[in-house]
Amino acid sequence: MDTLEPLKLTKGTPGEICPIEKTIDVIGTKWTFLILRDLLIDGTLRFSDLLKSMEGISPKTLSLRLKQLEEQGLIERMVYPEVPPRVEYTITDKGKQLESIFIELKRFGLTLP
Amino acid sequence: MDTLEPLKLTKGTPGEICPIEKTIDVIGTKWTFLILRDLLIDGTLRFSDLLKSMEGISPKTLSLRLKQLEEQGLIERMVYPEVPPRVEYTITDKGKQLESIFIELKRFGLTLP
DNA sequence: CTGTATCCAATCAGATACTG
DNA sequence: CAGTATCTGATTGGATACAG
């Protein structure tokens, strides 16, 4: 679809899933949003960086969400065979396409009290 | 904030909440997204319209989400004292400001398989 | 028609301890 | 450091019946 063409909102037509719904199914939980936000900003982060960056997330939850995002091809996991171990998570090109969504999320957030 | 100025993504600075996080806290559940999508498209809808439009939602869940959205000022509830009763939900001006987020959600969804 | 009341299932998430 | 294991609690959501 041409990005210059004004995009109208639509619901799904019978037999196909609404594209908005598809996106929500991919990125639609609180921590998923915040992990993607951090990686969109920083590009690459280690597990411990993400853990520190997001106030309140537990290592279990972070691990689960990272796996999910990796399966969806939005982030990439790189293991460096060092001691102590180092694992880096990087946003993929597909993940970078989410940036305009986050720009709009921020724009709206700035209008909130 | 000037909408012409290019917006950079940021995390929250100490002492203030990240605007992206604020937005997620307001609209960040599956059904909330889909209710807002429907009302952004149609402007005004009745309870039963929404129930029919969203495959799978139960009246209980719909009722809860509508109340939440009304409290946040994103939609407005209008009761017509008729028999049988008629209740219409309308997107507010504040709710309309979410449209650009949904445009981007759709744009990304169109790239998904 | 527009909800609410119940009851129950599933998902998500927090705390903490522990392993390679 | 980078997770996993375990246990527990909170939130979300579905089914159904029913009330105003």
PDB file of C-alpha atoms (C1' of nucleotides) in Angstrom:
ATOM      1  CA  MET A   1       0.000   0.000   0.000  1.00  0.00           C
ATOM      2  CA  ASP A   2       1.227   3.463  -0.927  1.00  0.00           C
ATOM      3  CA  THR A   3       2.156   5.377   2.186  1.00  0.00           C
ATOM      4  CA  LEU A   4       1.256   8.655   0.536  1.00  0.00           C
ATOM      5  CA  GLU A   5      -2.305   7.580  -0.052  1.00  0.00           C
ATOM      6  CA  PRO A   6      -4.575   8.622   2.805  1.00  0.00           C
ATOM      7  CA  LEU A   7      -5.482   5.491   4.701  1.00  0.00           C
ATOM      8  CA  LYS A   8      -9.066   4.973   5.760  1.00  0.00           C
ATOM      9  CA  LEU A   9      -9.914   2.954   8.806  1.00  0.00           C
ATOM     10  CA  THR A  10     -11.871  -0.200   8.093  1.00  0.00           C
ATOM     11  CA  LYS A  11     -13.074  -3.260   9.881  1.00  0.00           C
ATOM     12  CA  GLY A  12     -12.325  -6.668   8.442  1.00  0.00           C
ATOM     13  CA  THR A  13     -14.369  -7.734   5.471  1.00  0.00           C
ATOM     14  CA  PRO A  14     -15.972 -11.177   5.756  1.00  0.00           C
ATOM     15  CA  GLY A  15     -13.323 -13.853   5.337  1.00  0.00           C
ATOM     16  CA  GLU A  16     -10.324 -11.699   6.173  1.00  0.00           C
ATOM     17  CA  ILE A  17      -9.060 -10.399   9.468  1.00  0.00           C
ATOM     18  CA  CYS A  18      -9.002  -6.669  10.129  1.00  0.00           C
ATOM     19  CA  PRO A  19      -5.418  -5.407   9.798  1.00  0.00           C
ATOM     20  CA  ILE A  20      -5.767  -3.414  13.002  1.00  0.00           C
ATOM     21  CA  GLU A  21      -6.739  -6.579  14.801  1.00  0.00           C
ATOM     22  CA  LYS A  22      -3.754  -8.398  13.326  1.00  0.00           C
ATOM     23  CA  THR A  23      -1.388  -5.770  14.661  1.00  0.00           C
ATOM     24  CA  ILE A  24      -2.973  -5.869  18.093  1.00  0.00           C
ATOM     25  CA  ASP A  25      -2.566  -9.613  18.206  1.00  0.00           C
ATOM     26  CA  VAL A  26       1.157  -9.183  17.542  1.00  0.00           C
ATOM     27  CA  ILE A  27       2.087  -6.325  19.879  1.00  0.00           C
ATOM     28  CA  GLY A  28      -0.951  -5.910  22.104  1.00  0.00           C
ATOM     29  CA  THR A  29       0.210  -6.414  25.681  1.00  0.00           C
ATOM     30  CA  LYS A  30       1.673  -3.908  28.075  1.00  0.00           C
ATOM     31  CA  TRP A  31       5.171  -5.337  28.362  1.00  0.00           C
ATOM     32  CA  THR A  32       5.419  -6.086  24.663  1.00  0.00           C
ATOM     33  CA  PHE A  33       4.827  -2.428  23.941  1.00  0.00           C
ATOM     34  CA  LEU A  34       7.454  -1.334  26.422  1.00  0.00           C
ATOM     35  CA  ILE A  35      10.101  -3.803  25.250  1.00  0.00           C
ATOM     36  CA  LEU A  36       9.580  -2.653  21.684  1.00  0.00           C
ATOM     37  CA  ARG A  37       9.722   0.966  22.774  1.00  0.00           C
ATOM     38  CA  ASP A  38      13.106   0.417  24.426  1.00  0.00           C
ATOM     39  CA  LEU A  39      14.541  -1.454  21.464  1.00  0.00           C
ATOM     40  CA  LEU A  40      13.214   1.097  18.981  1.00  0.00           C
ATOM     41  CA  ILE A  41      15.020   3.774  20.938  1.00  0.00           C
ATOM     42  CA  ASP A  42      18.258   1.968  21.670  1.00  0.00           C
ATOM     43  CA  GLY A  43      18.475  -0.566  18.826  1.00  0.00           C
ATOM     44  CA  THR A  44      20.288  -3.201  20.877  1.00  0.00           C
ATOM     45  CA  LEU A  45      20.017  -4.043  24.564  1.00  0.00           C
ATOM     46  CA  ARG A  46      21.094  -6.835  26.866  1.00  0.00           C
ATOM     47  CA  PHE A  47      18.714  -8.812  29.008  1.00  0.00           C
ATOM     48  CA  SER A  48      19.833  -7.012  32.145  1.00  0.00           C
ATOM     49  CA  ASP A  49      19.489  -3.627  30.458  1.00  0.00           C
ATOM     50  CA  LEU A  50      15.876  -4.339  29.636  1.00  0.00           C
ATOM     51  CA  LEU A  51      15.272  -5.643  33.128  1.00  0.00           C
ATOM     52  CA  LYS A  52      16.599  -2.424  34.641  1.00  0.00           C
ATOM     53  CA  SER A  53      14.903  -0.172  32.114  1.00  0.00           C
ATOM     54  CA  MET A  54      11.376  -1.396  32.749  1.00  0.00           C
ATOM     55  CA  GLU A  55      10.271  -0.669  36.267  1.00  0.00           C
ATOM     56  CA  GLY A  56       8.430  -3.672  37.638  1.00  0.00           C
ATOM     57  CA  ILE A  57       8.997  -6.435  35.119  1.00  0.00           C
ATOM     58  CA  SER A  58      10.213  -9.780  36.429  1.00  0.00           C
ATOM     59  CA  PRO A  59      12.848 -11.883  34.650  1.00  0.00           C
ATOM     60  CA  LYS A  60      10.257 -14.540  33.962  1.00  0.00           C
ATOM     61  CA  THR A  61       7.881 -12.178  32.216  1.00  0.00           C
ATOM     62  CA  LEU A  62      10.685 -10.496  30.302  1.00  0.00           C
ATOM     63  CA  SER A  63      11.964 -13.846  29.083  1.00  0.00           C
ATOM     64  CA  LEU A  64       8.521 -14.923  27.893  1.00  0.00           C
ATOM     65  CA  ARG A  65       7.814 -11.694  26.034  1.00  0.00           C
ATOM     66  CA  LEU A  66      11.235 -11.689  24.390  1.00  0.00           C
ATOM     67  CA  LYS A  67      10.686 -15.216  23.089  1.00  0.00           C
ATOM     68  CA  GLN A  68       7.323 -14.242  21.693  1.00  0.00           C
ATOM     69  CA  LEU A  69       8.716 -11.176  19.930  1.00  0.00           C
ATOM     70  CA  GLU A  70      11.584 -13.237  18.523  1.00  0.00           C
ATOM     71  CA  GLU A  71       9.143 -15.799  17.114  1.00  0.00           C
ATOM     72  CA  GLN A  72       7.273 -12.991  15.409  1.00  0.00           C
ATOM     73  CA  GLY A  73      10.472 -11.728  13.823  1.00  0.00           C
ATOM     74  CA  LEU A  74      10.306  -8.323  15.479  1.00  0.00           C
ATOM     75  CA  ILE A  75      13.511  -8.746  17.477  1.00  0.00           C
ATOM     76  CA  GLU A  76      16.641 -10.845  17.106  1.00  0.00           C
ATOM     77  CA  ARG A  77      18.507 -12.701  19.821  1.00  0.00           C
ATOM     78  CA  MET A  78      22.308 -12.922  19.681  1.00  0.00           C
ATOM     79  CA  VAL A  79      24.306 -15.038  22.111  1.00  0.00           C
ATOM     80  CA  TYR A  80      27.983 -14.286  22.687  1.00  0.00           C
ATOM     81  CA  PRO A  81      29.839 -17.316  24.078  1.00  0.00           C
ATOM     82  CA  GLU A  82      31.661 -15.426  26.788  1.00  0.00           C
ATOM     83  CA  VAL A  83      32.049 -15.759  30.519  1.00  0.00           C
ATOM     84  CA  PRO A  84      29.954 -14.320  31.979  1.00  0.00           C
ATOM     85  CA  PRO A  85      27.429 -14.900  29.185  1.00  0.00           C
ATOM     86  CA  ARG A  86      26.189 -11.998  27.105  1.00  0.00           C
ATOM     87  CA  VAL A  87      22.954 -11.967  25.156  1.00  0.00           C
ATOM     88  CA  GLU A  88      21.834  -9.040  23.067  1.00  0.00           C
ATOM     89  CA  TYR A  89      18.430  -8.283  21.677  1.00  0.00           C
ATOM     90  CA  THR A  90      18.164  -6.188  18.555  1.00  0.00           C
ATOM     91  CA  ILE A  91      15.188  -4.714  16.763  1.00  0.00           C
ATOM     92  CA  THR A  92      14.763  -6.159  13.265  1.00  0.00           C
ATOM     93  CA  ASP A  93      13.784  -4.306  10.097  1.00  0.00           C
ATOM     94  CA  LYS A  94      10.299  -5.658  10.547  1.00  0.00           C
ATOM     95  CA  GLY A  95      10.292  -4.341  14.088  1.00  0.00           C
ATOM     96  CA  LYS A  96      11.470  -0.945  12.940  1.00  0.00           C
ATOM     97  CA  GLN A  97       8.325  -0.633  10.884  1.00  0.00           C
ATOM     98  CA  LEU A  98       6.483  -0.248  14.171  1.00  0.00           C
ATOM     99  CA  GLU A  99       8.141   3.080  14.850  1.00  0.00           C
ATOM    100  CA  SER A 100       5.382   5.245  13.378  1.00  0.00           C
ATOM    101  CA  ILE A 101       2.876   3.541  15.667  1.00  0.00           C
ATOM    102  CA  PHE A 102       4.975   4.473  18.666  1.00  0.00           C
ATOM    103  CA  ILE A 103       5.390   8.031  17.455  1.00  0.00           C
ATOM    104  CA  GLU A 104       1.617   8.359  17.446  1.00  0.00           C
ATOM    105  CA  LEU A 105       1.313   6.663  20.830  1.00  0.00           C
ATOM    106  CA  LYS A 106       3.725   9.239  22.205  1.00  0.00           C
ATOM    107  CA  ARG A 107       1.963  12.149  20.532  1.00  0.00           C
ATOM    108  CA  PHE A 108      -1.294  11.149  22.164  1.00  0.00           C
ATOM    109  CA  GLY A 109       0.374  10.454  25.501  1.00  0.00           C
ATOM    110  CA  LEU A 110       1.695  13.999  25.587  1.00  0.00           C
ATOM    111  CA  THR A 111      -1.873  15.301  25.555  1.00  0.00           C
ATOM    112  CA  LEU A 112      -2.790  13.290  28.644  1.00  0.00           C
ATOM    113  CA  PRO A 113      -2.574  14.761  32.169  1.00  0.00           C
TER     114      PRO A 113
ATOM    115  CA  MET B   1       3.441  20.022  20.921  1.00  0.00           C
ATOM    116  CA  ASP B   2       3.767  21.055  17.300  1.00  0.00           C
ATOM    117  CA  THR B   3       2.579  18.260  15.065  1.00  0.00           C
ATOM    118  CA  LEU B   4       4.942  19.381  12.314  1.00  0.00           C
ATOM    119  CA  GLU B   5       8.001  18.900  14.482  1.00  0.00           C
ATOM    120  CA  PRO B   6       9.500  15.448  14.045  1.00  0.00           C
ATOM    121  CA  LEU B   7       8.829  13.484  17.209  1.00  0.00           C
ATOM    122  CA  LYS B   8      11.595  11.407  18.746  1.00  0.00           C
ATOM    123  CA  LEU B   9      10.827   8.351  20.788  1.00  0.00           C
ATOM    124  CA  THR B  10      11.880   8.593  24.414  1.00  0.00           C
ATOM    125  CA  LYS B  11      11.533   6.694  27.621  1.00  0.00           C
ATOM    126  CA  GLY B  12      10.242   8.464  30.680  1.00  0.00           C
ATOM    127  CA  THR B  13      12.642  10.718  32.473  1.00  0.00           C
ATOM    128  CA  PRO B  14      12.956  10.162  36.232  1.00  0.00           C
ATOM    129  CA  GLY B  15       9.886  11.519  37.993  1.00  0.00           C
ATOM    130  CA  GLU B  16       7.562  11.511  34.991  1.00  0.00           C
ATOM    131  CA  ILE B  17       5.833   8.680  33.216  1.00  0.00           C
ATOM    132  CA  CYS B  18       6.718   7.882  29.622  1.00  0.00           C
ATOM    133  CA  PRO B  19       3.966   9.232  27.339  1.00  0.00           C
ATOM    134  CA  ILE B  20       3.901   5.969  25.408  1.00  0.00           C
ATOM    135  CA  GLU B  21       3.285   4.129  28.650  1.00  0.00           C
ATOM    136  CA  LYS B  22       0.487   6.535  29.543  1.00  0.00           C
ATOM    137  CA  THR B  23      -1.270   5.850  26.269  1.00  0.00           C
ATOM    138  CA  ILE B  24      -0.911   2.102  26.676  1.00  0.00           C
ATOM    139  CA  ASP B  25      -2.431   2.317  30.122  1.00  0.00           C
ATOM    140  CA  VAL B  26      -5.468   4.046  28.620  1.00  0.00           C
ATOM    141  CA  ILE B  27      -6.140   1.996  25.505  1.00  0.00           C
ATOM    142  CA  GLY B  28      -3.913  -1.043  25.850  1.00  0.00           C
ATOM    143  CA  THR B  29      -6.213  -4.053  25.886  1.00  0.00           C
ATOM    144  CA  LYS B  30      -7.516  -6.065  22.983  1.00  0.00           C
ATOM    145  CA  TRP B  31     -11.183  -5.184  23.266  1.00  0.00           C
ATOM    146  CA  THR B  32     -10.509  -1.540  24.058  1.00  0.00           C
ATOM    147  CA  PHE B  33      -8.655  -1.234  20.783  1.00  0.00           C
ATOM    148  CA  LEU B  34     -11.449  -2.868  18.845  1.00  0.00           C
ATOM    149  CA  ILE B  35     -14.237  -0.818  20.421  1.00  0.00           C
ATOM    150  CA  LEU B  36     -12.348   2.374  19.635  1.00  0.00           C
ATOM    151  CA  ARG B  37     -11.716   1.166  16.098  1.00  0.00           C
ATOM    152  CA  ASP B  38     -15.437   0.635  15.534  1.00  0.00           C
ATOM    153  CA  LEU B  39     -16.403   3.992  16.999  1.00  0.00           C
ATOM    154  CA  LEU B  40     -13.684   5.829  15.085  1.00  0.00           C
ATOM    155  CA  ILE B  41     -15.105   4.340  11.895  1.00  0.00           C
ATOM    156  CA  ASP B  42     -18.796   4.725  12.610  1.00  0.00           C
ATOM    157  CA  GLY B  43     -18.888   7.649  15.042  1.00  0.00           C
ATOM    158  CA  THR B  44     -21.932   6.384  16.917  1.00  0.00           C
ATOM    159  CA  LEU B  45     -23.062   2.840  17.650  1.00  0.00           C
ATOM    160  CA  ARG B  46     -25.568   1.110  19.875  1.00  0.00           C
ATOM    161  CA  PHE B  47     -24.677  -1.544  22.409  1.00  0.00           C
ATOM    162  CA  SER B  48     -26.085  -4.281  20.221  1.00  0.00           C
ATOM    163  CA  ASP B  49     -24.231  -2.968  17.166  1.00  0.00           C
ATOM    164  CA  LEU B  50     -20.937  -3.237  18.996  1.00  0.00           C
ATOM    165  CA  LEU B  51     -21.859  -6.675  20.275  1.00  0.00           C
ATOM    166  CA  LYS B  52     -22.540  -7.866  16.754  1.00  0.00           C
ATOM    167  CA  SER B  53     -19.554  -6.120  15.232  1.00  0.00           C
ATOM    168  CA  MET B  54     -16.940  -7.710  17.436  1.00  0.00           C
ATOM    169  CA  GLU B  55     -16.802 -11.426  16.945  1.00  0.00           C
ATOM    170  CA  GLY B  56     -16.450 -13.138  20.288  1.00  0.00           C
ATOM    171  CA  ILE B  57     -17.024 -10.415  22.864  1.00  0.00           C
ATOM    172  CA  SER B  58     -19.510 -11.096  25.639  1.00  0.00           C
ATOM    173  CA  PRO B  59     -21.984  -8.517  26.933  1.00  0.00           C
ATOM    174  CA  LYS B  60     -20.228  -8.465  30.265  1.00  0.00           C
ATOM    175  CA  THR B  61     -16.858  -7.635  28.800  1.00  0.00           C
ATOM    176  CA  LEU B  62     -18.309  -5.071  26.415  1.00  0.00           C
ATOM    177  CA  SER B  63     -20.115  -3.362  29.255  1.00  0.00           C
ATOM    178  CA  LEU B  64     -16.979  -3.194  31.376  1.00  0.00           C
ATOM    179  CA  ARG B  65     -14.792  -1.816  28.598  1.00  0.00           C
ATOM    180  CA  LEU B  66     -17.396   0.795  27.624  1.00  0.00           C
ATOM    181  CA  LYS B  67     -17.559   2.047  31.190  1.00  0.00           C
ATOM    182  CA  GLN B  68     -13.803   2.318  31.351  1.00  0.00           C
ATOM    183  CA  LEU B  69     -13.629   4.247  28.087  1.00  0.00           C
ATOM    184  CA  GLU B  70     -16.389   6.561  29.236  1.00  0.00           C
ATOM    185  CA  GLU B  71     -14.542   7.300  32.473  1.00  0.00           C
ATOM    186  CA  GLN B  72     -11.489   8.216  30.441  1.00  0.00           C
ATOM    187  CA  GLY B  73     -13.525  10.594  28.327  1.00  0.00           C
ATOM    188  CA  LEU B  74     -12.844   8.805  25.072  1.00  0.00           C
ATOM    189  CA  ILE B  75     -16.475   7.890  24.411  1.00  0.00           C
ATOM    190  CA  GLU B  76     -19.825   9.293  25.463  1.00  0.00           C
ATOM    191  CA  ARG B  77     -22.895   7.375  26.540  1.00  0.00           C
ATOM    192  CA  MET B  78     -26.360   8.643  25.583  1.00  0.00           C
ATOM    193  CA  VAL B  79     -29.538   7.057  26.916  1.00  0.00           C
ATOM    194  CA  TYR B  80     -32.804   7.533  25.058  1.00  0.00           C
ATOM    195  CA  PRO B  81     -35.784   6.929  27.334  1.00  0.00           C
ATOM    196  CA  GLU B  82     -37.700   4.784  24.893  1.00  0.00           C
ATOM    197  CA  VAL B  83     -39.264   1.378  24.975  1.00  0.00           C
ATOM    198  CA  PRO B  84     -37.368  -0.699  24.204  1.00  0.00           C
ATOM    199  CA  PRO B  85     -34.420   1.235  25.614  1.00  0.00           C
ATOM    200  CA  ARG B  86     -31.818   2.658  23.281  1.00  0.00           C
ATOM    201  CA  VAL B  87     -28.285   3.565  24.272  1.00  0.00           C
ATOM    202  CA  GLU B  88     -25.768   5.062  21.901  1.00  0.00           C
ATOM    203  CA  TYR B  89     -22.041   5.342  22.283  1.00  0.00           C
ATOM    204  CA  THR B  90     -20.232   8.115  20.496  1.00  0.00           C
ATOM    205  CA  ILE B  91     -16.565   8.852  20.095  1.00  0.00           C
ATOM    206  CA  THR B  92     -15.557  12.131  21.733  1.00  0.00           C
ATOM    207  CA  ASP B  93     -13.151  14.747  20.410  1.00  0.00           C
ATOM    208  CA  LYS B  94     -10.541  13.342  22.729  1.00  0.00           C
ATOM    209  CA  GLY B  95     -11.209   9.890  21.338  1.00  0.00           C
ATOM    210  CA  LYS B  96     -10.899  11.157  17.800  1.00  0.00           C
ATOM    211  CA  GLN B  97      -7.327  12.141  18.547  1.00  0.00           C
ATOM    212  CA  LEU B  98      -6.555   8.437  18.609  1.00  0.00           C
ATOM    213  CA  GLU B  99      -7.245   8.107  14.901  1.00  0.00           C
ATOM    214  CA  SER B 100      -3.658   8.533  13.754  1.00  0.00           C
ATOM    215  CA  ILE B 101      -2.609   5.697  16.041  1.00  0.00           C
ATOM    216  CA  PHE B 102      -5.138   3.424  14.380  1.00  0.00           C
ATOM    217  CA  ILE B 103      -4.057   4.519  10.921  1.00  0.00           C
ATOM    218  CA  GLU B 104      -0.550   3.353  11.770  1.00  0.00           C
ATOM    219  CA  LEU B 105      -1.830   0.139  13.322  1.00  0.00           C
ATOM    220  CA  LYS B 106      -3.647  -0.579  10.091  1.00  0.00           C
ATOM    221  CA  ARG B 107      -0.671   0.319   7.931  1.00  0.00           C
ATOM    222  CA  PHE B 108       1.481  -2.168   9.811  1.00  0.00           C
ATOM    223  CA  GLY B 109      -1.232  -4.808   9.801  1.00  0.00           C
ATOM    224  CA  LEU B 110      -1.395  -4.658   6.020  1.00  0.00           C
ATOM    225  CA  THR B 111       2.231  -5.787   5.878  1.00  0.00           C
ATOM    226  CA  LEU B 112       1.505  -8.887   7.929  1.00  0.00           C
ATOM    227  CA  PRO B 113       0.712 -12.231   6.309  1.00  0.00           C
TER     228      PRO B 113
ATOM    229  C1'  DC C   1     -32.907  -3.777  23.932  1.00  0.00           C
ATOM    230  C1'  DT C   2     -29.432  -3.022  27.415  1.00  0.00           C
ATOM    231  C1'  DG C   3     -27.368  -4.396  30.378  1.00  0.00           C
ATOM    232  C1'  DT C   4     -26.086  -7.110  35.287  1.00  0.00           C
ATOM    233  C1'  DA C   5     -25.096 -11.438  38.050  1.00  0.00           C
ATOM    234  C1'  DT C   6     -22.675 -15.645  38.485  1.00  0.00           C
ATOM    235  C1'  DC C   7     -19.406 -18.844  37.892  1.00  0.00           C
ATOM    236  C1'  DC C   8     -15.426 -20.386  35.902  1.00  0.00           C
ATOM    237  C1'  DA C   9     -11.250 -20.724  32.712  1.00  0.00           C
ATOM    238  C1'  DA C  10      -7.168 -18.778  30.802  1.00  0.00           C
ATOM    239  C1'  DT C  11      -3.758 -15.564  30.470  1.00  0.00           C
ATOM    240  C1'  DC C  12      -0.612 -12.414  32.498  1.00  0.00           C
ATOM    241  C1'  DA C  13       2.274 -11.001  35.902  1.00  0.00           C
ATOM    242  C1'  DG C  14       5.119 -10.496  40.565  1.00  0.00           C
ATOM    243  C1'  DA C  15       8.409 -12.495  44.063  1.00  0.00           C
ATOM    244  C1'  DT C  16      11.887 -15.270  44.965  1.00  0.00           C
ATOM    245  C1'  DA C  17      15.250 -18.778  44.684  1.00  0.00           C
ATOM    246  C1'  DC C  18      18.283 -21.169  42.042  1.00  0.00           C
ATOM    247  C1'  DT C  19      21.246 -23.170  37.834  1.00  0.00           C
ATOM    248  C1'  DG C  20      24.705 -23.107  33.840  1.00  0.00           C
TER     249       DG C  20
ATOM    250  C1'  DC D   1      24.959 -12.584  33.376  1.00  0.00           C
ATOM    251  C1'  DA D   2      21.023 -14.787  31.622  1.00  0.00           C
ATOM    252  C1'  DG D   3      17.828 -16.998  32.354  1.00  0.00           C
ATOM    253  C1'  DT D   4      14.463 -21.092  34.512  1.00  0.00           C
ATOM    254  C1'  DA D   5      11.440 -23.065  38.331  1.00  0.00           C
ATOM    255  C1'  DT D   6       7.859 -22.600  41.332  1.00  0.00           C
ATOM    256  C1'  DC D   7       4.194 -20.698  43.551  1.00  0.00           C
ATOM    257  C1'  DT D   8       0.748 -17.304  43.961  1.00  0.00           C
ATOM    258  C1'  DG D   9      -2.192 -13.487  42.843  1.00  0.00           C
ATOM    259  C1'  DA D  10      -4.535 -10.228  39.672  1.00  0.00           C
ATOM    260  C1'  DT D  11      -6.741  -9.216  35.505  1.00  0.00           C
ATOM    261  C1'  DT D  12      -9.222 -10.536  31.616  1.00  0.00           C
ATOM    262  C1'  DG D  13     -12.535 -12.838  29.315  1.00  0.00           C
ATOM    263  C1'  DG D  14     -16.285 -16.419  28.000  1.00  0.00           C
ATOM    264  C1'  DA D  15     -21.090 -18.694  28.831  1.00  0.00           C
ATOM    265  C1'  DT D  16     -25.314 -18.279  30.348  1.00  0.00           C
ATOM    266  C1'  DA D  17     -29.275 -16.730  32.679  1.00  0.00           C
ATOM    267  C1'  DC D  18     -31.921 -13.152  33.928  1.00  0.00           C
ATOM    268  C1'  DA D  19     -33.740  -8.218  35.232  1.00  0.00           C
ATOM    269  C1'  DG D  20     -35.506  -3.362  34.118  1.00  0.00           C
TER     270       DG D  20
END
